[in-house]
Amino acid sequence: ACHATGSDWTDIADLYDILMQLNPTPVVELNRAVAIGMARGPEAGLTLIDALVGSERMAGYHLLPAARADMLRRLGRVAEARNAYRSALDLAINDADRRFLHRRLNEVR
């Protein structure tokens, strides 16, 4: 509901902190990292996302490199963002996700 109503990212990050206490899954942890990146800046989000890279529980999950790519893009680190978008594309199987990732990849070329 907070995403849909345009709530402040700080509020959303706070809610993810609570959700992590109730349901500490890797996907919740990734979503929390993205929310923190939106609230506190991409460097903060990237630090948390990078801590998830290499996690066996996140292996094959295309949204991990996609989220990483977005933080890198926002930081102006376009070469690294391109590589991360390519990694996400390699893992994505959903056509809508693949189209979105192709658009983002084209933005950083």
PDB file of C-alpha atoms in Angstrom:
ATOM      1  CA  ALA A   1       0.000   0.000   0.000  1.00  0.00           C
ATOM      2  CA  CYS A   2       2.871   2.388   0.791  1.00  0.00           C
ATOM      3  CA  HIS A   3       4.350   1.915  -2.681  1.00  0.00           C
ATOM      4  CA  ALA A   4       0.985   2.562  -4.315  1.00  0.00           C
ATOM      5  CA  THR A   5       0.204   5.682  -2.302  1.00  0.00           C
ATOM      6  CA  GLY A   6       3.585   7.302  -2.818  1.00  0.00           C
ATOM      7  CA  SER A   7       4.698   7.085   0.793  1.00  0.00           C
ATOM      8  CA  ASP A   8       8.081   8.421   1.741  1.00  0.00           C
ATOM      9  CA  TRP A   9      10.915   5.946   1.107  1.00  0.00           C
ATOM     10  CA  THR A  10      12.088   6.389   4.682  1.00  0.00           C
ATOM     11  CA  ASP A  11       8.719   5.098   5.884  1.00  0.00           C
ATOM     12  CA  ILE A  12       8.931   2.186   3.461  1.00  0.00           C
ATOM     13  CA  ALA A  13      12.458   1.328   4.651  1.00  0.00           C
ATOM     14  CA  ASP A  14      11.235   1.436   8.257  1.00  0.00           C
ATOM     15  CA  LEU A  15       8.448  -0.990   7.395  1.00  0.00           C
ATOM     16  CA  TYR A  16      10.958  -3.332   5.759  1.00  0.00           C
ATOM     17  CA  ASP A  17      12.986  -3.211   8.989  1.00  0.00           C
ATOM     18  CA  ILE A  18       9.908  -4.502  10.807  1.00  0.00           C
ATOM     19  CA  LEU A  19       9.210  -7.090   8.130  1.00  0.00           C
ATOM     20  CA  MET A  20      12.794  -8.352   8.435  1.00  0.00           C
ATOM     21  CA  GLN A  21      12.118  -9.059  12.107  1.00  0.00           C
ATOM     22  CA  LEU A  22       8.927 -10.956  11.274  1.00  0.00           C
ATOM     23  CA  ASN A  23       9.977 -12.702   8.068  1.00  0.00           C
ATOM     24  CA  PRO A  24      13.733 -12.498   7.458  1.00  0.00           C
ATOM     25  CA  THR A  25      13.923 -13.879   3.917  1.00  0.00           C
ATOM     26  CA  PRO A  26      16.518 -12.957   1.284  1.00  0.00           C
ATOM     27  CA  VAL A  27      13.842 -11.322  -0.882  1.00  0.00           C
ATOM     28  CA  VAL A  28      12.683  -9.139   2.001  1.00  0.00           C
ATOM     29  CA  GLU A  29      16.331  -8.282   2.685  1.00  0.00           C
ATOM     30  CA  LEU A  30      16.808  -7.258  -0.963  1.00  0.00           C
ATOM     31  CA  ASN A  31      13.633  -5.172  -0.946  1.00  0.00           C
ATOM     32  CA  ARG A  32      14.793  -3.513   2.275  1.00  0.00           C
ATOM     33  CA  ALA A  33      18.150  -2.714   0.645  1.00  0.00           C
ATOM     34  CA  VAL A  34      16.392  -1.099  -2.316  1.00  0.00           C
ATOM     35  CA  ALA A  35      14.147   0.939  -0.018  1.00  0.00           C
ATOM     36  CA  ILE A  36      17.169   2.103   1.970  1.00  0.00           C
ATOM     37  CA  GLY A  37      18.903   2.994  -1.290  1.00  0.00           C
ATOM     38  CA  MET A  38      15.936   5.111  -2.251  1.00  0.00           C
ATOM     39  CA  ALA A  39      15.701   6.723   1.192  1.00  0.00           C
ATOM     40  CA  ARG A  40      19.370   7.264   2.004  1.00  0.00           C
ATOM     41  CA  GLY A  41      21.021   7.195  -1.396  1.00  0.00           C
ATOM     42  CA  PRO A  42      22.271   4.574  -3.811  1.00  0.00           C
ATOM     43  CA  GLU A  43      25.585   4.019  -2.024  1.00  0.00           C
ATOM     44  CA  ALA A  44      23.737   2.861   1.110  1.00  0.00           C
ATOM     45  CA  GLY A  45      21.550   0.549  -0.948  1.00  0.00           C
ATOM     46  CA  LEU A  46      24.473  -0.807  -2.950  1.00  0.00           C
ATOM     47  CA  THR A  47      26.387  -1.682   0.208  1.00  0.00           C
ATOM     48  CA  LEU A  48      23.463  -3.778   1.451  1.00  0.00           C
ATOM     49  CA  ILE A  49      22.856  -5.359  -1.964  1.00  0.00           C
ATOM     50  CA  ASP A  50      26.525  -6.254  -2.348  1.00  0.00           C
ATOM     51  CA  ALA A  51      26.329  -8.110   0.969  1.00  0.00           C
ATOM     52  CA  LEU A  52      23.744 -10.405  -0.666  1.00  0.00           C
ATOM     53  CA  VAL A  53      25.826 -11.141  -3.765  1.00  0.00           C
ATOM     54  CA  GLY A  54      27.151 -14.674  -3.578  1.00  0.00           C
ATOM     55  CA  SER A  55      24.399 -15.825  -1.252  1.00  0.00           C
ATOM     56  CA  GLU A  56      23.299 -19.325  -2.170  1.00  0.00           C
ATOM     57  CA  ARG A  57      19.721 -18.370  -1.331  1.00  0.00           C
ATOM     58  CA  MET A  58      19.809 -15.575  -3.940  1.00  0.00           C
ATOM     59  CA  ALA A  59      21.588 -17.571  -6.673  1.00  0.00           C
ATOM     60  CA  GLY A  60      19.675 -17.327  -9.917  1.00  0.00           C
ATOM     61  CA  TYR A  61      17.383 -14.530  -8.705  1.00  0.00           C
ATOM     62  CA  HIS A  62      17.469 -11.960 -11.494  1.00  0.00           C
ATOM     63  CA  LEU A  63      16.240  -9.105  -9.337  1.00  0.00           C
ATOM     64  CA  LEU A  64      19.459  -9.124  -7.295  1.00  0.00           C
ATOM     65  CA  PRO A  65      21.694  -8.039 -10.198  1.00  0.00           C
ATOM     66  CA  ALA A  66      18.852  -5.839 -11.484  1.00  0.00           C
ATOM     67  CA  ALA A  67      18.660  -3.963  -8.180  1.00  0.00           C
ATOM     68  CA  ARG A  68      22.443  -3.740  -8.066  1.00  0.00           C
ATOM     69  CA  ALA A  69      22.469  -2.364 -11.610  1.00  0.00           C
ATOM     70  CA  ASP A  70      19.941   0.304 -10.676  1.00  0.00           C
ATOM     71  CA  MET A  71      22.035   1.510  -7.740  1.00  0.00           C
ATOM     72  CA  LEU A  72      25.158   1.544  -9.918  1.00  0.00           C
ATOM     73  CA  ARG A  73      23.292   3.471 -12.636  1.00  0.00           C
ATOM     74  CA  ARG A  74      22.114   6.024 -10.092  1.00  0.00           C
ATOM     75  CA  LEU A  75      25.727   6.423  -8.925  1.00  0.00           C
ATOM     76  CA  GLY A  76      26.893   7.049 -12.503  1.00  0.00           C
ATOM     77  CA  ARG A  77      28.927   3.850 -12.589  1.00  0.00           C
ATOM     78  CA  VAL A  78      27.599   2.951 -16.029  1.00  0.00           C
ATOM     79  CA  ALA A  79      30.122   0.269 -17.045  1.00  0.00           C
ATOM     80  CA  GLU A  80      29.378  -1.692 -13.879  1.00  0.00           C
ATOM     81  CA  ALA A  81      25.655  -1.060 -14.325  1.00  0.00           C
ATOM     82  CA  ARG A  82      25.803  -2.480 -17.863  1.00  0.00           C
ATOM     83  CA  ASN A  83      27.443  -5.655 -16.590  1.00  0.00           C
ATOM     84  CA  ALA A  84      24.879  -6.039 -13.824  1.00  0.00           C
ATOM     85  CA  TYR A  85      21.970  -5.478 -16.245  1.00  0.00           C
ATOM     86  CA  ARG A  86      23.461  -8.149 -18.528  1.00  0.00           C
ATOM     87  CA  SER A  87      23.677 -10.543 -15.585  1.00  0.00           C
ATOM     88  CA  ALA A  88      20.055  -9.854 -14.725  1.00  0.00           C
ATOM     89  CA  LEU A  89      19.032 -10.443 -18.347  1.00  0.00           C
ATOM     90  CA  ASP A  90      20.863 -13.772 -18.367  1.00  0.00           C
ATOM     91  CA  LEU A  91      18.779 -14.889 -15.387  1.00  0.00           C
ATOM     92  CA  ALA A  92      15.395 -13.352 -16.259  1.00  0.00           C
ATOM     93  CA  ILE A  93      12.818 -15.647 -17.810  1.00  0.00           C
ATOM     94  CA  ASN A  94       9.757 -13.388 -17.728  1.00  0.00           C
ATOM     95  CA  ASP A  95       9.276 -11.439 -20.971  1.00  0.00           C
ATOM     96  CA  ALA A  96       8.114  -8.282 -19.185  1.00  0.00           C
ATOM     97  CA  ASP A  97      11.198  -8.310 -16.958  1.00  0.00           C
ATOM     98  CA  ARG A  98      13.436  -8.938 -19.958  1.00  0.00           C
ATOM     99  CA  ARG A  99      11.916  -5.977 -21.859  1.00  0.00           C
ATOM    100  CA  PHE A 100      12.386  -3.708 -18.841  1.00  0.00           C
ATOM    101  CA  LEU A 101      15.998  -4.827 -18.387  1.00  0.00           C
ATOM    102  CA  HIS A 102      16.736  -4.306 -22.104  1.00  0.00           C
ATOM    103  CA  ARG A 103      15.388  -0.746 -21.831  1.00  0.00           C
ATOM    104  CA  ARG A 104      17.562  -0.059 -18.809  1.00  0.00           C
ATOM    105  CA  LEU A 105      20.582  -1.590 -20.493  1.00  0.00           C
ATOM    106  CA  ASN A 106      20.044   0.674 -23.501  1.00  0.00           C
ATOM    107  CA  GLU A 107      19.902   3.685 -21.159  1.00  0.00           C
ATOM    108  CA  VAL A 108      23.431   3.011 -19.924  1.00  0.00           C
ATOM    109  CA  ARG A 109      25.038   2.383 -23.312  1.00  0.00           C
TER     110      ARG A 109
END
